[in-house]
Amino acid sequence: MRDDNCIFCKIANGDIPSATIYEDKDFRVILDLGPASKGHALILPKPHFKDLCDADPEIMAKIMPLAGKLGKAMKTGLGASGFNVVQNNGASAGQTVYHLHVHVIPRYEGGPKIVVWTPGKEEVAELEKTAERIKKQL
Ligand code: AMP
Ligand code: ZN
């Protein structure tokens, strides 16, 4: 449930101070120290889960509604016009802190957008093969 070497466990459970914007029995929401934009928030579950594969579905089910509530507050409170919800799993996906967290990043008119990629091209047959490989594991 808790990892003594994990900084987000310490922050989520209040052992290390943080710019907290929301707290309940399952989560603490803090402002990111290296924000992508003004108001960039991190939803930290209080229990320690390494990533989404390791997480409790009951707690995770509450995250999207909370992200929506935070995004709405960023719009009314900060004047954001949109927001991104981002969650990284594993080093190749950019995860740097191995305590599951969800980024809620307010976006402003004229400001940068996140999660930009150059669309590739894939044949339908290849999509079907890829779909099969994932479906077999579900
Ligand atoms: P990720 O790359 O998804 O693992 O995101 C980790 C995020 O945590 C980064 O955006 C960091 O800026 C942020 N971060 C790391 N340490 C702290 C901290 N002590 N307080 C607030 N944010 C932090
Ligand atoms: Zn932790």
JSON list of C-alpha atoms and ligand atoms in Angstrom, two decimals:
[
{"chain": "A", "resi": 1, "resn": "MET", "atom": "CA", "xyz": [0.00, 0.00, 0.00]},
{"chain": "A", "resi": 2, "resn": "ARG", "atom": "CA", "xyz": [2.92, 2.34, 0.69]},
{"chain": "A", "resi": 3, "resn": "ASP", "atom": "CA", "xyz": [6.57, 2.43, -0.36]},
{"chain": "A", "resi": 4, "resn": "ASP", "atom": "CA", "xyz": [8.93, 4.17, 2.09]},
{"chain": "A", "resi": 5, "resn": "ASN", "atom": "CA", "xyz": [11.35, 5.09, -0.71]},
{"chain": "A", "resi": 6, "resn": "CYS", "atom": "CA", "xyz": [8.68, 6.71, -2.87]},
{"chain": "A", "resi": 7, "resn": "ILE", "atom": "CA", "xyz": [8.48, 10.50, -2.94]},
{"chain": "A", "resi": 8, "resn": "PHE", "atom": "CA", "xyz": [4.88, 10.53, -4.18]},
{"chain": "A", "resi": 9, "resn": "CYS", "atom": "CA", "xyz": [3.83, 8.23, -1.31]},
{"chain": "A", "resi": 10, "resn": "LYS", "atom": "CA", "xyz": [5.32, 10.80, 1.05]},
{"chain": "A", "resi": 11, "resn": "ILE", "atom": "CA", "xyz": [3.63, 13.72, -0.71]},
{"chain": "A", "resi": 12, "resn": "ALA", "atom": "CA", "xyz": [0.27, 11.95, -1.14]},
{"chain": "A", "resi": 13, "resn": "ASN", "atom": "CA", "xyz": [0.16, 11.05, 2.52]},
{"chain": "A", "resi": 14, "resn": "GLY", "atom": "CA", "xyz": [1.21, 14.52, 3.71]},
{"chain": "A", "resi": 15, "resn": "ASP", "atom": "CA", "xyz": [4.73, 13.68, 5.01]},
{"chain": "A", "resi": 16, "resn": "ILE", "atom": "CA", "xyz": [6.26, 16.17, 2.56]},
{"chain": "A", "resi": 17, "resn": "PRO", "atom": "CA", "xyz": [4.51, 19.51, 1.98]},
{"chain": "A", "resi": 18, "resn": "SER", "atom": "CA", "xyz": [3.12, 20.27, -1.46]},
{"chain": "A", "resi": 19, "resn": "ALA", "atom": "CA", "xyz": [0.93, 22.82, -3.21]},
{"chain": "A", "resi": 20, "resn": "THR", "atom": "CA", "xyz": [-2.23, 20.79, -2.62]},
{"chain": "A", "resi": 21, "resn": "ILE", "atom": "CA", "xyz": [-5.37, 21.84, -4.48]},
{"chain": "A", "resi": 22, "resn": "TYR", "atom": "CA", "xyz": [-7.62, 18.90, -3.52]},
{"chain": "A", "resi": 23, "resn": "GLU", "atom": "CA", "xyz": [-7.63, 16.00, -1.06]},
{"chain": "A", "resi": 24, "resn": "ASP", "atom": "CA", "xyz": [-10.00, 13.19, -0.16]},
{"chain": "A", "resi": 25, "resn": "LYS", "atom": "CA", "xyz": [-9.58, 9.68, 1.28]},
{"chain": "A", "resi": 26, "resn": "ASP", "atom": "CA", "xyz": [-8.21, 8.24, -1.97]},
{"chain": "A", "resi": 27, "resn": "PHE", "atom": "CA", "xyz": [-6.26, 11.11, -3.58]},
{"chain": "A", "resi": 28, "resn": "ARG", "atom": "CA", "xyz": [-4.16, 14.18, -3.12]},
{"chain": "A", "resi": 29, "resn": "VAL", "atom": "CA", "xyz": [-3.93, 16.57, -6.06]},
{"chain": "A", "resi": 30, "resn": "ILE", "atom": "CA", "xyz": [-0.84, 18.78, -6.18]},
{"chain": "A", "resi": 31, "resn": "LEU", "atom": "CA", "xyz": [0.67, 21.29, -8.55]},
{"chain": "A", "resi": 32, "resn": "ASP", "atom": "CA", "xyz": [3.58, 19.95, -10.62]},
{"chain": "A", "resi": 33, "resn": "LEU", "atom": "CA", "xyz": [6.96, 21.47, -9.69]},
{"chain": "A", "resi": 34, "resn": "GLY", "atom": "CA", "xyz": [7.96, 21.56, -13.36]},
{"chain": "A", "resi": 35, "resn": "PRO", "atom": "CA", "xyz": [4.68, 22.63, -14.95]},
{"chain": "A", "resi": 36, "resn": "ALA", "atom": "CA", "xyz": [3.91, 22.36, -18.66]},
{"chain": "A", "resi": 37, "resn": "SER", "atom": "CA", "xyz": [1.54, 25.29, -18.15]},
{"chain": "A", "resi": 38, "resn": "LYS", "atom": "CA", "xyz": [0.20, 27.42, -15.30]},
{"chain": "A", "resi": 39, "resn": "GLY", "atom": "CA", "xyz": [-1.88, 25.19, -13.03]},
{"chain": "A", "resi": 40, "resn": "HIS", "atom": "CA", "xyz": [-0.47, 21.82, -14.24]},
{"chain": "A", "resi": 41, "resn": "ALA", "atom": "CA", "xyz": [-1.76, 19.40, -11.62]},
{"chain": "A", "resi": 42, "resn": "LEU", "atom": "CA", "xyz": [-0.94, 15.82, -10.64]},
{"chain": "A", "resi": 43, "resn": "ILE", "atom": "CA", "xyz": [-3.56, 13.47, -9.24]},
{"chain": "A", "resi": 44, "resn": "LEU", "atom": "CA", "xyz": [-1.79, 11.17, -6.78]},
{"chain": "A", "resi": 45, "resn": "PRO", "atom": "CA", "xyz": [-3.62, 8.12, -5.44]},
{"chain": "A", "resi": 46, "resn": "LYS", "atom": "CA", "xyz": [-2.73, 7.69, -1.76]},
{"chain": "A", "resi": 47, "resn": "PRO", "atom": "CA", "xyz": [-1.89, 3.96, -2.09]},
{"chain": "A", "resi": 48, "resn": "HIS", "atom": "CA", "xyz": [1.29, 3.10, -3.98]},
{"chain": "A", "resi": 49, "resn": "PHE", "atom": "CA", "xyz": [0.72, 1.69, -7.47]},
{"chain": "A", "resi": 50, "resn": "LYS", "atom": "CA", "xyz": [3.71, 1.59, -9.78]},
{"chain": "A", "resi": 51, "resn": "ASP", "atom": "CA", "xyz": [1.63, 2.22, -12.88]},
{"chain": "A", "resi": 52, "resn": "LEU", "atom": "CA", "xyz": [-1.75, 1.55, -14.46]},
{"chain": "A", "resi": 53, "resn": "CYS", "atom": "CA", "xyz": [-1.10, -2.21, -14.79]},
{"chain": "A", "resi": 54, "resn": "ASP", "atom": "CA", "xyz": [-0.63, -2.38, -11.04]},
{"chain": "A", "resi": 55, "resn": "ALA", "atom": "CA", "xyz": [-3.54, -0.16, -9.98]},
{"chain": "A", "resi": 56, "resn": "ASP", "atom": "CA", "xyz": [-6.74, -0.87, -8.07]},
{"chain": "A", "resi": 57, "resn": "PRO", "atom": "CA", "xyz": [-9.66, -0.55, -10.54]},
{"chain": "A", "resi": 58, "resn": "GLU", "atom": "CA", "xyz": [-12.00, 0.76, -7.83]},
{"chain": "A", "resi": 59, "resn": "ILE", "atom": "CA", "xyz": [-9.74, 3.73, -7.13]},
{"chain": "A", "resi": 60, "resn": "MET", "atom": "CA", "xyz": [-8.94, 4.25, -10.81]},
{"chain": "A", "resi": 61, "resn": "ALA", "atom": "CA", "xyz": [-12.64, 4.48, -11.63]},
{"chain": "A", "resi": 62, "resn": "LYS", "atom": "CA", "xyz": [-12.73, 7.71, -9.63]},
{"chain": "A", "resi": 63, "resn": "ILE", "atom": "CA", "xyz": [-9.87, 9.38, -11.48]},
{"chain": "A", "resi": 64, "resn": "MET", "atom": "CA", "xyz": [-11.55, 10.54, -14.69]},
{"chain": "A", "resi": 65, "resn": "PRO", "atom": "CA", "xyz": [-14.46, 12.21, -12.87]},
{"chain": "A", "resi": 66, "resn": "LEU", "atom": "CA", "xyz": [-11.90, 13.95, -10.64]},
{"chain": "A", "resi": 67, "resn": "ALA", "atom": "CA", "xyz": [-9.84, 15.03, -13.68]},
{"chain": "A", "resi": 68, "resn": "GLY", "atom": "CA", "xyz": [-13.00, 16.52, -15.18]},
{"chain": "A", "resi": 69, "resn": "LYS", "atom": "CA", "xyz": [-13.75, 18.41, -11.99]},
{"chain": "A", "resi": 70, "resn": "LEU", "atom": "CA", "xyz": [-10.19, 19.78, -11.88]},
{"chain": "A", "resi": 71, "resn": "GLY", "atom": "CA", "xyz": [-10.29, 20.76, -15.55]},
{"chain": "A", "resi": 72, "resn": "LYS", "atom": "CA", "xyz": [-13.51, 22.66, -14.99]},
{"chain": "A", "resi": 73, "resn": "ALA", "atom": "CA", "xyz": [-11.94, 24.52, -12.05]},
{"chain": "A", "resi": 74, "resn": "MET", "atom": "CA", "xyz": [-8.91, 25.37, -14.22]},
{"chain": "A", "resi": 75, "resn": "LYS", "atom": "CA", "xyz": [-11.22, 26.85, -16.82]},
{"chain": "A", "resi": 76, "resn": "THR", "atom": "CA", "xyz": [-13.22, 28.96, -14.40]},
{"chain": "A", "resi": 77, "resn": "GLY", "atom": "CA", "xyz": [-10.38, 29.69, -11.96]},
{"chain": "A", "resi": 78, "resn": "LEU", "atom": "CA", "xyz": [-7.45, 30.23, -14.32]},
{"chain": "A", "resi": 79, "resn": "GLY", "atom": "CA", "xyz": [-9.11, 31.11, -17.60]},
{"chain": "A", "resi": 80, "resn": "ALA", "atom": "CA", "xyz": [-7.91, 27.96, -19.35]},
{"chain": "A", "resi": 81, "resn": "SER", "atom": "CA", "xyz": [-9.79, 27.16, -22.56]},
{"chain": "A", "resi": 82, "resn": "GLY", "atom": "CA", "xyz": [-9.04, 23.42, -22.51]},
{"chain": "A", "resi": 83, "resn": "PHE", "atom": "CA", "xyz": [-6.99, 20.80, -20.71]},
{"chain": "A", "resi": 84, "resn": "ASN", "atom": "CA", "xyz": [-5.13, 17.55, -21.35]},
{"chain": "A", "resi": 85, "resn": "VAL", "atom": "CA", "xyz": [-5.31, 14.44, -19.18]},
{"chain": "A", "resi": 86, "resn": "VAL", "atom": "CA", "xyz": [-2.06, 12.48, -19.52]},
{"chain": "A", "resi": 87, "resn": "GLN", "atom": "CA", "xyz": [-0.81, 9.38, -17.76]},
{"chain": "A", "resi": 88, "resn": "ASN", "atom": "CA", "xyz": [2.58, 7.80, -18.50]},
{"chain": "A", "resi": 89, "resn": "ASN", "atom": "CA", "xyz": [3.41, 4.13, -17.95]},
{"chain": "A", "resi": 90, "resn": "GLY", "atom": "CA", "xyz": [7.03, 2.98, -18.20]},
{"chain": "A", "resi": 91, "resn": "ALA", "atom": "CA", "xyz": [10.24, 4.75, -19.14]},
{"chain": "A", "resi": 92, "resn": "SER", "atom": "CA", "xyz": [9.61, 4.47, -22.88]},
{"chain": "A", "resi": 93, "resn": "ALA", "atom": "CA", "xyz": [6.34, 6.37, -22.33]},
{"chain": "A", "resi": 94, "resn": "GLY", "atom": "CA", "xyz": [8.08, 9.09, -20.34]},
{"chain": "A", "resi": 95, "resn": "GLN", "atom": "CA", "xyz": [7.27, 7.95, -16.81]},
{"chain": "A", "resi": 96, "resn": "THR", "atom": "CA", "xyz": [9.88, 9.30, -14.41]},
{"chain": "A", "resi": 97, "resn": "VAL", "atom": "CA", "xyz": [8.19, 8.79, -11.03]},
{"chain": "A", "resi": 98, "resn": "TYR", "atom": "CA", "xyz": [7.05, 5.23, -10.43]},
{"chain": "A", "resi": 99, "resn": "HIS", "atom": "CA", "xyz": [4.02, 6.01, -8.32]},
{"chain": "A", "resi": 100, "resn": "LEU", "atom": "CA", "xyz": [1.01, 6.17, -10.61]},
{"chain": "A", "resi": 101, "resn": "HIS", "atom": "CA", "xyz": [-0.14, 9.72, -11.28]},
{"chain": "A", "resi": 102, "resn": "VAL", "atom": "CA", "xyz": [-2.35, 11.52, -13.73]},
{"chain": "A", "resi": 103, "resn": "HIS", "atom": "CA", "xyz": [-1.38, 14.87, -15.20]},
{"chain": "A", "resi": 104, "resn": "VAL", "atom": "CA", "xyz": [-4.14, 17.45, -15.69]},
{"chain": "A", "resi": 105, "resn": "ILE", "atom": "CA", "xyz": [-2.68, 20.20, -17.83]},
{"chain": "A", "resi": 106, "resn": "PRO", "atom": "CA", "xyz": [-4.65, 23.39, -18.47]},
{"chain": "A", "resi": 107, "resn": "ARG", "atom": "CA", "xyz": [-4.31, 24.87, -21.95]},
{"chain": "A", "resi": 108, "resn": "TYR", "atom": "CA", "xyz": [-4.70, 28.50, -22.92]},
{"chain": "A", "resi": 109, "resn": "GLU", "atom": "CA", "xyz": [-5.66, 30.22, -26.17]},
{"chain": "A", "resi": 110, "resn": "GLY", "atom": "CA", "xyz": [-2.56, 30.74, -28.28]},
{"chain": "A", "resi": 111, "resn": "GLY", "atom": "CA", "xyz": [-0.41, 28.54, -26.01]},
{"chain": "A", "resi": 112, "resn": "PRO", "atom": "CA", "xyz": [1.27, 25.26, -26.91]},
{"chain": "A", "resi": 113, "resn": "LYS", "atom": "CA", "xyz": [-0.68, 22.03, -27.24]},
{"chain": "A", "resi": 114, "resn": "ILE", "atom": "CA", "xyz": [0.55, 18.74, -25.85]},
{"chain": "A", "resi": 115, "resn": "VAL", "atom": "CA", "xyz": [0.72, 15.18, -27.19]},
{"chain": "A", "resi": 116, "resn": "VAL", "atom": "CA", "xyz": [1.63, 16.09, -30.74]},
{"chain": "A", "resi": 117, "resn": "TRP", "atom": "CA", "xyz": [2.61, 13.30, -33.10]},
{"chain": "A", "resi": 118, "resn": "THR", "atom": "CA", "xyz": [3.03, 12.89, -36.80]},
{"chain": "A", "resi": 119, "resn": "PRO", "atom": "CA", "xyz": [0.35, 10.46, -37.96]},
{"chain": "A", "resi": 120, "resn": "GLY", "atom": "CA", "xyz": [1.80, 7.34, -39.58]},
{"chain": "A", "resi": 121, "resn": "LYS", "atom": "CA", "xyz": [0.14, 5.17, -42.22]},
{"chain": "A", "resi": 122, "resn": "GLU", "atom": "CA", "xyz": [-0.93, 1.55, -41.76]},
{"chain": "A", "resi": 123, "resn": "GLU", "atom": "CA", "xyz": [-2.61, -1.00, -44.03]},
{"chain": "A", "resi": 124, "resn": "VAL", "atom": "CA", "xyz": [-5.94, -2.42, -42.78]},
{"chain": "A", "resi": 125, "resn": "ALA", "atom": "CA", "xyz": [-4.48, -5.97, -42.81]},
{"chain": "A", "resi": 126, "resn": "GLU", "atom": "CA", "xyz": [-1.66, -4.84, -40.54]},
{"chain": "A", "resi": 127, "resn": "LEU", "atom": "CA", "xyz": [-4.13, -3.10, -38.20]},
{"chain": "A", "resi": 128, "resn": "GLU", "atom": "CA", "xyz": [-6.10, -6.34, -37.99]},
{"chain": "A", "resi": 129, "resn": "LYS", "atom": "CA", "xyz": [-2.96, -8.36, -37.14]},
{"chain": "A", "resi": 130, "resn": "THR", "atom": "CA", "xyz": [-2.01, -5.87, -34.45]},
{"chain": "A", "resi": 131, "resn": "ALA", "atom": "CA", "xyz": [-5.56, -5.88, -33.06]},
{"chain": "A", "resi": 132, "resn": "GLU", "atom": "CA", "xyz": [-5.45, -9.71, -32.82]},
{"chain": "A", "resi": 133, "resn": "ARG", "atom": "CA", "xyz": [-2.19, -9.68, -30.86]},
{"chain": "A", "resi": 134, "resn": "ILE", "atom": "CA", "xyz": [-3.65, -7.34, -28.25]},
{"chain": "A", "resi": 135, "resn": "LYS", "atom": "CA", "xyz": [-7.13, -8.90, -28.16]},
{"chain": "A", "resi": 136, "resn": "LYS", "atom": "CA", "xyz": [-5.66, -12.34, -27.36]},
{"chain": "A", "resi": 137, "resn": "GLN", "atom": "CA", "xyz": [-4.23, -10.94, -24.14]},
{"chain": "A", "resi": 138, "resn": "LEU", "atom": "CA", "xyz": [-7.44, -9.31, -22.89]},
{"chain": "B", "resi": 1, "resn": "AMP", "atom": "P1", "xyz": [6.02, 11.51, -15.25]},
{"chain": "B", "resi": 1, "resn": "AMP", "atom": "O1", "xyz": [7.02, 11.92, -16.29]},
{"chain": "B", "resi": 1, "resn": "AMP", "atom": "O2", "xyz": [4.67, 11.22, -15.81]},
{"chain": "B", "resi": 1, "resn": "AMP", "atom": "O3", "xyz": [6.53, 10.40, -14.35]},
{"chain": "B", "resi": 1, "resn": "AMP", "atom": "O4", "xyz": [5.79, 12.80, -14.37]},
{"chain": "B", "resi": 1, "resn": "AMP", "atom": "C1", "xyz": [6.46, 13.12, -13.20]},
{"chain": "B", "resi": 1, "resn": "AMP", "atom": "C2", "xyz": [6.10, 14.55, -12.91]},
{"chain": "B", "resi": 1, "resn": "AMP", "atom": "O5", "xyz": [6.30, 14.79, -11.54]},
{"chain": "B", "resi": 1, "resn": "AMP", "atom": "C3", "xyz": [6.95, 15.58, -13.66]},
{"chain": "B", "resi": 1, "resn": "AMP", "atom": "O6", "xyz": [6.10, 16.43, -14.40]},
{"chain": "B", "resi": 1, "resn": "AMP", "atom": "C4", "xyz": [7.69, 16.33, -12.54]},
{"chain": "B", "resi": 1, "resn": "AMP", "atom": "O7", "xyz": [7.81, 17.70, -12.82]},
{"chain": "B", "resi": 1, "resn": "AMP", "atom": "C5", "xyz": [6.79, 16.08, -11.35]},
{"chain": "B", "resi": 1, "resn": "AMP", "atom": "N1", "xyz": [7.45, 16.07, -10.06]},
{"chain": "B", "resi": 1, "resn": "AMP", "atom": "C6", "xyz": [8.54, 15.34, -9.69]},
{"chain": "B", "resi": 1, "resn": "AMP", "atom": "N2", "xyz": [8.82, 15.53, -8.39]},
{"chain": "B", "resi": 1, "resn": "AMP", "atom": "C7", "xyz": [7.88, 16.39, -7.92]},
{"chain": "B", "resi": 1, "resn": "AMP", "atom": "C8", "xyz": [7.61, 16.98, -6.65]},
{"chain": "B", "resi": 1, "resn": "AMP", "atom": "N3", "xyz": [8.38, 16.73, -5.59]},
{"chain": "B", "resi": 1, "resn": "AMP", "atom": "N4", "xyz": [6.55, 17.81, -6.53]},
{"chain": "B", "resi": 1, "resn": "AMP", "atom": "C9", "xyz": [5.77, 18.08, -7.60]},
{"chain": "B", "resi": 1, "resn": "AMP", "atom": "N5", "xyz": [5.96, 17.56, -8.81]},
{"chain": "B", "resi": 1, "resn": "AMP", "atom": "C10", "xyz": [7.00, 16.74, -8.98]},
{"chain": "B", "resi": 2, "resn": "ZN", "atom": "ZN", "xyz": [4.44, 5.63, -3.93]}
]
